[in-house]
XYZ file of C-alpha atoms in Angstrom:
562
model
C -7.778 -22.361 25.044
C -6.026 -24.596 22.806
C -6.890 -24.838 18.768
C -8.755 -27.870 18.220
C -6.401 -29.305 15.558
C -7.092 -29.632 11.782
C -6.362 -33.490 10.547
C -5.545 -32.873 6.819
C -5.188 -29.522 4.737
C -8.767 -28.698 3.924
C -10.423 -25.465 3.594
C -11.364 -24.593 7.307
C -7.428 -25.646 7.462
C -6.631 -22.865 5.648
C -9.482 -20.406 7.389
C -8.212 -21.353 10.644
C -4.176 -20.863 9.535
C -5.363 -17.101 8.274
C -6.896 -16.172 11.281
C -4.055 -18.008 13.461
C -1.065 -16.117 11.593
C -3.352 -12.994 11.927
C -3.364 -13.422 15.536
C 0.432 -13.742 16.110
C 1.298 -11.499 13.912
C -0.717 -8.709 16.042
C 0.861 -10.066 18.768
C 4.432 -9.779 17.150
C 3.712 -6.516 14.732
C 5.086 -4.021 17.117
C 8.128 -5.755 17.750
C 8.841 -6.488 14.473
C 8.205 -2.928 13.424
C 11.355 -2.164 16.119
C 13.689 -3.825 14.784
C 13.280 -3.367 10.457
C 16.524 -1.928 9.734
C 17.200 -3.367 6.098
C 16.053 -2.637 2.948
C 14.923 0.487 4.896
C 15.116 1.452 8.064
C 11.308 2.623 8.387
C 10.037 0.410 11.099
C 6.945 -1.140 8.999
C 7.425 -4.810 8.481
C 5.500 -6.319 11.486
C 2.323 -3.405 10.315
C 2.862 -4.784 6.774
C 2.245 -8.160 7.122
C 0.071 -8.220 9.710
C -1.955 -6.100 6.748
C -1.340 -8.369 3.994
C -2.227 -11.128 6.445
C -5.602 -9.514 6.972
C -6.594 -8.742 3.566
C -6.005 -12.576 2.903
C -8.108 -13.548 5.739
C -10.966 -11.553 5.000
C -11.286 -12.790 1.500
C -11.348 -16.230 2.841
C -14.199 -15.371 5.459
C -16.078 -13.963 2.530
C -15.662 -16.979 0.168
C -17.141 -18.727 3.447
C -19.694 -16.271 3.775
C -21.210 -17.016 0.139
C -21.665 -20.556 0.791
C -23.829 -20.329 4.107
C -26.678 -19.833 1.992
C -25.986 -23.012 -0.243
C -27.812 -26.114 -0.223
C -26.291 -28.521 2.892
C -23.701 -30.128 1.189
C -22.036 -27.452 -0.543
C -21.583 -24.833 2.253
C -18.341 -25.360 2.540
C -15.875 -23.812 0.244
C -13.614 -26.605 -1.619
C -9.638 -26.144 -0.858
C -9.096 -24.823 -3.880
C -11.619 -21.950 -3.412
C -10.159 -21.090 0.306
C -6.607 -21.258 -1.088
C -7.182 -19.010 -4.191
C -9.141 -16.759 -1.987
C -6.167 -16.564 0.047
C -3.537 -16.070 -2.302
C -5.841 -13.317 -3.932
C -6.448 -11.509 -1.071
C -2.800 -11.395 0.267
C -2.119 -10.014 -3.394
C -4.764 -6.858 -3.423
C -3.749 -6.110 -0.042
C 0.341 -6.646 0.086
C 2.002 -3.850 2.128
C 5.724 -3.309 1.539
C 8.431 -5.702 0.323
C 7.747 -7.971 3.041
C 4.256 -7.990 2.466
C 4.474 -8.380 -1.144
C 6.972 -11.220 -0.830
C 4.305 -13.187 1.832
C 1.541 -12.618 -1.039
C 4.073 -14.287 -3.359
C 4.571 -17.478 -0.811
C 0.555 -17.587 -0.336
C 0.393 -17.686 -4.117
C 3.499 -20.233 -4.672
C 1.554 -22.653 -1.897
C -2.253 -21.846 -3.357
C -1.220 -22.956 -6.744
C -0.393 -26.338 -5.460
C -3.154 -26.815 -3.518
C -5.660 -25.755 -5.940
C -4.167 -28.758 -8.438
C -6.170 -30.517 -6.184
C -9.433 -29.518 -8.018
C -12.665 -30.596 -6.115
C -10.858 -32.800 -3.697
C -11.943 -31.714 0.362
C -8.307 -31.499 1.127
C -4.935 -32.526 0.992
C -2.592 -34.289 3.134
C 1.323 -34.055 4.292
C 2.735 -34.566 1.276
C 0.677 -32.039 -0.446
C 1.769 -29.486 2.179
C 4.947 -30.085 1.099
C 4.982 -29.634 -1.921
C 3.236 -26.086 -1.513
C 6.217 -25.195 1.097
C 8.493 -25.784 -1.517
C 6.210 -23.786 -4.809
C 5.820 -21.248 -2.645
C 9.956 -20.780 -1.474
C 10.115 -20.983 -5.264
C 8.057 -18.398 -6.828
C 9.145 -15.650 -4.100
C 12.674 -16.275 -4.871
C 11.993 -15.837 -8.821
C 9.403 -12.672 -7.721
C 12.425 -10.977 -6.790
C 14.553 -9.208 -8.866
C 17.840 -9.268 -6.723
C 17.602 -12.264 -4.346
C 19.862 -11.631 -1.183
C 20.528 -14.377 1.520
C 19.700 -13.670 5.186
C 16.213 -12.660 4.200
C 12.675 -13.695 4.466
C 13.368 -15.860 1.043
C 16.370 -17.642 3.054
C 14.168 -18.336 5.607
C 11.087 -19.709 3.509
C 14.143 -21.895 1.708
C 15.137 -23.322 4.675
C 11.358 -24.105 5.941
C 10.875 -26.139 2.842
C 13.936 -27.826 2.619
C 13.020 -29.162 6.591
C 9.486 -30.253 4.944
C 11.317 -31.827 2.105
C 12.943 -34.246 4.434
C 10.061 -35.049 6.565
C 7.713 -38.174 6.638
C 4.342 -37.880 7.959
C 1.093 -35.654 8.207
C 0.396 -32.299 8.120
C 1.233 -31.548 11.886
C 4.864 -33.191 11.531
C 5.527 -31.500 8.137
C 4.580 -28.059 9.593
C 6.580 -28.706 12.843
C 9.613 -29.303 10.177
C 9.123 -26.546 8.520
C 8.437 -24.617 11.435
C 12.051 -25.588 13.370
C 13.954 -25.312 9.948
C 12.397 -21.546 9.685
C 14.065 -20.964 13.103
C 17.429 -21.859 12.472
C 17.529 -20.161 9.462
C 16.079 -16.721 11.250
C 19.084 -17.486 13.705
C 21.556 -17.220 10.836
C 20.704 -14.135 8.933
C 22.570 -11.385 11.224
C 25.795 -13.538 9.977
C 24.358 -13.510 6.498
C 23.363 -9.695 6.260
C 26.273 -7.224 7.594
C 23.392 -4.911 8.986
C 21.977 -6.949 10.626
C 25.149 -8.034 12.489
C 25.786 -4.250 12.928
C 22.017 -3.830 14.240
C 22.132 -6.798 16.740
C 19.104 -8.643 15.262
C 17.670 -10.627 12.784
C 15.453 -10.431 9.341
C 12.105 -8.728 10.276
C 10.523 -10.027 7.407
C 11.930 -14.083 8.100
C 10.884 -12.984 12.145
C 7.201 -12.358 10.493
C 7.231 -15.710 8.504
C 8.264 -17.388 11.423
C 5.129 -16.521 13.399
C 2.640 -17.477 9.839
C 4.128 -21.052 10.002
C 3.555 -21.435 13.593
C 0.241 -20.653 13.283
C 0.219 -23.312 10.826
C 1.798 -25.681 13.285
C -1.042 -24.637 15.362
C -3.334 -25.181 13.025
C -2.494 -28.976 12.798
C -1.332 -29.623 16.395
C -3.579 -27.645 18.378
C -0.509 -26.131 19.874
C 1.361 -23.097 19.683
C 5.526 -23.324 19.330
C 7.057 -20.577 21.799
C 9.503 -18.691 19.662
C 12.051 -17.778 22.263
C 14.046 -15.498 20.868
C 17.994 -15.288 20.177
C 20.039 -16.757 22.871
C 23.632 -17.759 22.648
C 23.509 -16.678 18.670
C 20.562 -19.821 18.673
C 16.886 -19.101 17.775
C 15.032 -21.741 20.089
C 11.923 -23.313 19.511
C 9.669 -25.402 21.881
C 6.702 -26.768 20.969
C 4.211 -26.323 23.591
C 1.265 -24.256 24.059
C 1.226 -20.530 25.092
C 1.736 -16.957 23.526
C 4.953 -16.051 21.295
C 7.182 -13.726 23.747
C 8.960 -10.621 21.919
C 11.691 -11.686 20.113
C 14.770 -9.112 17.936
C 14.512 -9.014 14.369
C 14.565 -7.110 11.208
C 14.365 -7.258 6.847
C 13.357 -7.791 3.852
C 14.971 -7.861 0.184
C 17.585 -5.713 -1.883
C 18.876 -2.454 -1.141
C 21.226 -1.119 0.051
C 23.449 2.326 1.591
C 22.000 5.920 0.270
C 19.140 4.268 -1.215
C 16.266 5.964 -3.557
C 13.999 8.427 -2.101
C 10.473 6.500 -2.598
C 8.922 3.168 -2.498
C 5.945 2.771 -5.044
C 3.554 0.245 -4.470
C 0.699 -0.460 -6.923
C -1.647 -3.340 -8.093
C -1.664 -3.901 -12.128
C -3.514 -5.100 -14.742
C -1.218 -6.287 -17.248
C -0.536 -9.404 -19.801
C 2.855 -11.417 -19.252
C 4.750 -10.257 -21.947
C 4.077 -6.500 -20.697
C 4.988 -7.299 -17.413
C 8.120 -8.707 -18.406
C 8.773 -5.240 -19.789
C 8.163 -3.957 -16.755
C 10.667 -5.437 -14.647
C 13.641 -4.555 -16.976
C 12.494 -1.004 -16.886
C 11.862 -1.173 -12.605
C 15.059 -2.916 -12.219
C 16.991 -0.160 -14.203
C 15.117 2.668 -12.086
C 15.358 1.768 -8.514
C 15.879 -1.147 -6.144
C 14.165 -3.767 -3.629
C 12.061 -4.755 -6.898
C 9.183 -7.307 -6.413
C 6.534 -8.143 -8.970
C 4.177 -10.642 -7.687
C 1.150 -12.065 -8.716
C -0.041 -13.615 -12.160
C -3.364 -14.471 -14.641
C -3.168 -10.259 -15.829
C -3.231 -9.380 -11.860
C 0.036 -8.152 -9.930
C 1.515 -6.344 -6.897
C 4.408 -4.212 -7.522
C 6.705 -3.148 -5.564
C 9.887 -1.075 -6.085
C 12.234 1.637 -4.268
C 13.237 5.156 -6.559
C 14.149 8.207 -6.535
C 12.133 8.803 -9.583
C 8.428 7.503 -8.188
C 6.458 9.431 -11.649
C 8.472 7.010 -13.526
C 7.768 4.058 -11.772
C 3.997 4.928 -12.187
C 4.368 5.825 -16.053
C 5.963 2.361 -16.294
C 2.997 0.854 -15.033
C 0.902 2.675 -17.458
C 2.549 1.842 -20.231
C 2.491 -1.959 -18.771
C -1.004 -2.023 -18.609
C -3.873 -0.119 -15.897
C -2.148 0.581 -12.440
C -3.931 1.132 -9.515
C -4.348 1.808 -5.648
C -0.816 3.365 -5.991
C 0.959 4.136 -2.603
C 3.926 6.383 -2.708
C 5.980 6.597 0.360
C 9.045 9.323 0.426
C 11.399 7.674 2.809
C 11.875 11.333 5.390
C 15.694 11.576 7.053
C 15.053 9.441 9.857
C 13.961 6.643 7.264
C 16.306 6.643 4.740
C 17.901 3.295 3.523
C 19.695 1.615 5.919
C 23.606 2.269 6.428
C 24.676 -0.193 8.475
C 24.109 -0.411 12.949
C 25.100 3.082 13.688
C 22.142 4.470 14.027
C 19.083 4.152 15.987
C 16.308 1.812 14.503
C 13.258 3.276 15.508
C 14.234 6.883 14.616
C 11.524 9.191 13.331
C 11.406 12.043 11.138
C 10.025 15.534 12.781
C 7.027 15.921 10.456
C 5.623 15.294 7.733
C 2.500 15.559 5.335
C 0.105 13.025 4.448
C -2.164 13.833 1.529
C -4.939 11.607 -0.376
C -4.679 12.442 -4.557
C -7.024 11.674 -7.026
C -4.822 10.544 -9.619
C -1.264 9.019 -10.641
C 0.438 12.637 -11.768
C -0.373 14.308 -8.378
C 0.597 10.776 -6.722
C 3.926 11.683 -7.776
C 3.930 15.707 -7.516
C 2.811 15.338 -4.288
C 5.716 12.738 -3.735
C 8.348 14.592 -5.113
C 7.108 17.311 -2.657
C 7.898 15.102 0.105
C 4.416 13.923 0.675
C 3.262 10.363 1.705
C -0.207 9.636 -0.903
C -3.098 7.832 -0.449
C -4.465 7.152 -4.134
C -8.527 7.988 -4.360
C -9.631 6.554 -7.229
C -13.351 7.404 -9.124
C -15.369 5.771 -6.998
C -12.700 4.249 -4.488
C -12.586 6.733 -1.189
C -10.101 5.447 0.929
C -11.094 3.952 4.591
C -10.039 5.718 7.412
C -7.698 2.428 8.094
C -6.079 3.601 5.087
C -5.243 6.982 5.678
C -4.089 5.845 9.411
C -1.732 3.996 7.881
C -0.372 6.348 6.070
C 0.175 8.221 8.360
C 2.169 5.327 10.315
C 4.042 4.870 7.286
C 5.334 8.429 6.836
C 6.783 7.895 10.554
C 6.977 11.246 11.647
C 6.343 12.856 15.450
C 3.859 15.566 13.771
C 1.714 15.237 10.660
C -0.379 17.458 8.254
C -3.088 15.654 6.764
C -4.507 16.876 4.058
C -8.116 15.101 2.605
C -8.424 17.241 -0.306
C -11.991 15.957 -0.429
C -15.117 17.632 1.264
C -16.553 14.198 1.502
C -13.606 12.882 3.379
C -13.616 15.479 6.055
C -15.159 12.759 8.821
C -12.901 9.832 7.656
C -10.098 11.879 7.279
C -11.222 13.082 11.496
C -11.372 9.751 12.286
C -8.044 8.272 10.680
C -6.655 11.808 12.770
C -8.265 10.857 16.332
C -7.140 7.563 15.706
C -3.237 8.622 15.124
C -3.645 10.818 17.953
C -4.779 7.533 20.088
C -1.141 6.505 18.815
C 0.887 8.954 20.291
C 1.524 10.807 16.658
C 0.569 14.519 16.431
C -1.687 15.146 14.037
C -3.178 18.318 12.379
C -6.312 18.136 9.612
C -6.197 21.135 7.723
C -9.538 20.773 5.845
C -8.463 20.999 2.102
C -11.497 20.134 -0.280
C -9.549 19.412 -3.428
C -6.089 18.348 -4.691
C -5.323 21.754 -5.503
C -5.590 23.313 -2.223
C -3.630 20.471 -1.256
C -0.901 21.513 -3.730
C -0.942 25.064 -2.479
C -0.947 24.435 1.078
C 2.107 21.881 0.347
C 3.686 24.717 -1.184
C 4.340 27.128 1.943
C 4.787 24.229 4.036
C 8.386 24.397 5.891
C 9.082 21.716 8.512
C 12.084 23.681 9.857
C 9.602 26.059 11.697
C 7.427 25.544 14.816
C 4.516 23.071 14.039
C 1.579 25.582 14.977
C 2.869 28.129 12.515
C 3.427 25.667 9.679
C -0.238 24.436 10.244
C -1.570 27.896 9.997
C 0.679 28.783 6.976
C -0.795 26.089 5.543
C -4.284 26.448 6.086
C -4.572 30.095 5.337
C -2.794 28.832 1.364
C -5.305 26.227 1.225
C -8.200 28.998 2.172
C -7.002 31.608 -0.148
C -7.538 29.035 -2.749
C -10.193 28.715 -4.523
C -11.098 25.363 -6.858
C -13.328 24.371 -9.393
C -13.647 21.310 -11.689
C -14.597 20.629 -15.309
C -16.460 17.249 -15.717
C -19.163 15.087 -17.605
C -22.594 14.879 -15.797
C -23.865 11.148 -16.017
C -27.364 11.335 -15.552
C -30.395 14.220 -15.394
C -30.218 16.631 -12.343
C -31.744 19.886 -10.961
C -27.996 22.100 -10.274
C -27.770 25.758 -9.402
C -26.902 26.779 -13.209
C -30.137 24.981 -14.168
C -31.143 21.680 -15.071
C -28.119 19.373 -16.850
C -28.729 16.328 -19.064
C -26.539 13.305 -18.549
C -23.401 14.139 -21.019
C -23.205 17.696 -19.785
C -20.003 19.620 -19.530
C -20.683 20.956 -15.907
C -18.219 23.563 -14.458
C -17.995 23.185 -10.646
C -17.019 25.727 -8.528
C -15.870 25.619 -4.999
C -18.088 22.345 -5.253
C -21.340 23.713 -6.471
C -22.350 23.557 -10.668
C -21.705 27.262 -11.882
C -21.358 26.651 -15.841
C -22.737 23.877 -17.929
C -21.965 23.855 -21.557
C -21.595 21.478 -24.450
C -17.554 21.604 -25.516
C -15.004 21.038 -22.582
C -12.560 23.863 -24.043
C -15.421 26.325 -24.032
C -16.863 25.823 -20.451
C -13.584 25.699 -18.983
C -13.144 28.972 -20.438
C -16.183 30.596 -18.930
C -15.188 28.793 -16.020
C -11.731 30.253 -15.603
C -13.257 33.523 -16.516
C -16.142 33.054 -13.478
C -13.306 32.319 -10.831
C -10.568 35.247 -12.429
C -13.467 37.851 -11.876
C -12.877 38.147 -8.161
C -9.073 38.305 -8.652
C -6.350 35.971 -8.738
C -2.724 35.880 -9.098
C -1.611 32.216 -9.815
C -3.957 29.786 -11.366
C -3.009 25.575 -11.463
C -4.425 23.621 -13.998
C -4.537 19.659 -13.057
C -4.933 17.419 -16.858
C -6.999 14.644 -16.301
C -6.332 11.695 -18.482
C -9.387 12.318 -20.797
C -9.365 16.065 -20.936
C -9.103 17.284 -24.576
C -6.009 17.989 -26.828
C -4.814 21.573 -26.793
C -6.929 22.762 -23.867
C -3.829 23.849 -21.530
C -2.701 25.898 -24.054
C -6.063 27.747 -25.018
C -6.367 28.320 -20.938
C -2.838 29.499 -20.864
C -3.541 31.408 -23.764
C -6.719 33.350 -22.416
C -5.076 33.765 -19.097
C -2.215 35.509 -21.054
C -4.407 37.958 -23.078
C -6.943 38.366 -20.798
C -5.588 38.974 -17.477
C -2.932 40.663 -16.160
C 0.171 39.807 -14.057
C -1.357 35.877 -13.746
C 0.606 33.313 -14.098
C -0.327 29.775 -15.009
C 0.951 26.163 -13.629
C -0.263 22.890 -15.586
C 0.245 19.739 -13.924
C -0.391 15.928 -15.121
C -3.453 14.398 -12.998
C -3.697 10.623 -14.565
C -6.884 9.246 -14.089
C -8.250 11.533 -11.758
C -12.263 11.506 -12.728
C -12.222 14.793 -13.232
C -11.307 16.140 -16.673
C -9.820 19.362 -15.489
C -8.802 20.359 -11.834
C -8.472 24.273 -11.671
C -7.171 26.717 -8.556
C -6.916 30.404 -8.456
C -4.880 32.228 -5.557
């Protein structure tokens, strides 16, 4: 059925775009995933925007979901609502460079059409002006702009605009057909590309967001037809986008870092500024998006507990995602070697905090960041999974109260063709002991085993504050507590942290032990690793103790005894 078309750029305009580019973008996500050879070769640009495409369409249905119950003639959302609520959305929910970048173009056009205040909408000349902030501010998000990417491609869409008369429908159609033959030049702009046989994954992905906007204000859908004769053709007609080669996003380059950190931050301008300098001199494929003390960032290292400390010391990072690029996704070297190549196996482990983000990273690990409060979805942790690319995967929830999400997220990798393997860890640090014996060189079966009887053998307990009144095995607790948990049940509560830490450690020791790990949260005292290490030292025998750095874990202390 064809769109009924939108006349100017108003507010269901921009609903109906959302949903539209949402559409072809699950259409086109698995093709695009095929061919994303450059920065990295890890076959995630289609998922990525086709994510970051979602998040911005359901903030949009929810701004129009809060005005359903408002009198009659403010139901509707203004443009300037819809397009912040767009811009914001793509922001929180930007997945990889590409992703990140498209937030950055949402943002670059929202600003421009939220200048328009109260006013219903906008008209051709508005659009084109947002085309044009929005080619802008990507370009200047970036820290290393290279031509025969996505930017290229959202320069060329504007310039088209630029030189088009008319309304809304003939702009987009401009920008639309300008997008195309740019697309059509980056393999002869990019080497690897050339090598690869296709084009920029990421432009490819932008391609099918402005037709949906030339939907949007036609009613019809352009048929991207792919590369023929070394031309990208475009007919405007109605009916579905066939597949079409592509592939790419920003900087990087042969023998790349190891990791790409992702995180949103809450940071001032000046510290942000910072922040770049000290990302740039780190890594690669740098992008910092976003604005008014909000951000994405987005950066490839070898160092990934750097790139986090950075964005501490810039201000409060969060919803961190570290991805270890495995051997079959390493930075891509040029067309010799097969784009869709997967690494054997790997693990996949949520963390509670920023330090065992990047222990478990440096492990090899791909992290899903739990914060206080925050339990990931089991969308989340299937696609992590999809992003550490592997044949075979370990999960590891390190959460009793994950164990059904965490069985979903694995039936519904299963569904995918991945094999998966939940080995039921209950907290971080049965996660860091199972990591510990794991050795992908050996059969799957007897990794999984090897792995699960280390997470078993280990036994966990935390130290933290109680917040309210509550019956517990140890007795009743008043909020401000020091409660000692114990394989997930209260077994000590005291009034210092030090001290019921102590009789903590000492309750778990009495059965035995030969290795204790002691996680830091960020609020946990001064001087209390050392008085554990201390006690362990004096007190028992032929133990040896590991401290780690948890970052704001909820938890003050994280202990495990094997």
């Amino acid at each position: 059925m064809a769109q009924v078309p939108q006349t100017f750029f108003d507010a269901l305009a921009v609903r109906t775009w959302c949903s539209l580019a949402l559409t072809a973008l699950g259409r086109a996500r698995e093709e695009i995933d095929a061919i994303n050879v450059y920065p990295v070769a890890d076959g995630d640009t289609g998922t990525n925007l086709y994510l970051t495409i979602e998040s911005a369409t359901t903030a949009v249905e929810a701004v129009f979901a809060g005005h359903e119950t408002a009198p009659a003639a403010v139901r509707s959302p203004s443009l300037a609502d819809a397009a912040r609520a767009m811009a914001h959305g793509a922001l929180i929910g930007a997945r990889g460079n590409s992703g990140t970048i498209l937030a950055q173009l949402l943002r670059g056009m929202a600003q421009v059409l939220a200048e328009e205040g109260e006013a219903s909408h906008t008209d051709g000349d508005g659009l084109r002006l947002a085309l044009r902030r929005a080619a802008d501010s990507a370009r200047q998000a970036v820290a290393h702009p290279v031509e025969g990417t996505v930017l290229s491609v959202a320069s060329a869409a504007a310039d088209a605009a630029a030189g088009t008369g008319g309304d809304c429908g003939t702009v987009a159609r401009a920008a639309y057909r300008g997008a195309c033959a740019a697309l059509a030049a980056t393999p002869a702009q990019l080497t690897v590309l050339e090598h690869a046989g296709v084009v920029d994954a990421g432009g490819r992905g932008l391609v099918a967001v402005l037709a949906a906007l030339v939907e949007t204000f036609t009613g019809e859908a352009p048929v991207f037809s792919g590369l023929s004769g070394g031309a990208v053709h475009a007919r405007e007609e109605a009916g579905p986008e066939p597949g079409a080669a592509d592939c790419a996003d920003t900087p990087g380059g042969a023998d790349g870092p190891a990791f790409e950190v992702i995180y949103l931050l809450e940071a001032e301008d000046p510290a942000v500024a910072r922040l770049r300098l000290r990302l740039d001199a780190l890594g690669d494929s740098l992008v910092v998006v976003g604005g008014d003390g909000l951000w994405n960032v987005h950066v490839h290292v070898d160092d990934a507990g750097a790139a986090v400390e950075a964005g501490v010391e810039a201000g409060r990072p969060y919803r961190i995602r570290i991805t270890h690029f495995g051997a079959g996704d390493a930075h891509a070297r040029g067309g010799d070697r097969p784009v869709r190549e997967r690494v054997q196996r790997a693990v996949v482990a949520v963390v509670p905090g920023e330090g065992l983000a990047g222990l478990y990273s440096e492990a090899g690990a791909t992290t899903v960041l739990a914060r206080p409060g925050e339990p990931p979805a089991s969308g989340e942790l299937v696609e992590a999974v999809r992003r550490a690319h592997a044949r075979e995967v370990v999960l590891l929830p390190n959460d009793a109260d994950l164990r059904h999400t965490a069985a979903a997220a694995a039936e519904q990798a299963r569904s995918e063709g991945i094999r998966v393997a939940l080995i039921p860890t209950r907290s971080a640090v049965q996660g860091i002991a199972a990591l510990a014996v794991h050795e992908a060189g050996r059969r799957f079966d007897e990794d999984v085993v090897s792995m699960t009887s280390a997470a078993g053998a280990t036994r966990y307990a935390e130290v933290a504050v109680a917040e309210r009144q509550s019956w517990t095995m140890a007795g009743i607790c008043q909020a401000g507590d020091v409660l000692g948990l114990i394989d997930g049940d209260v077994a000590v509560i005291g009034a210092d942290v030090i001290a019921t830490a102590e009789r903590t450690l000492d309750r778990m020791l009495s059965a035995g032990g030969e290795l204790v790990t002691l996680v830091l949260g960020d609020d946990a005292p001064e001087g209390i690793a050392e008085r554990l290490e201390t006690r362990v030292r004096e007190a028992y025998l032929a133990v040896d103790t590991v401290v780690h750095r948890g970052g704001r874990q909820g938890a003050l202390l994280l202990i495990g005894v094997e």
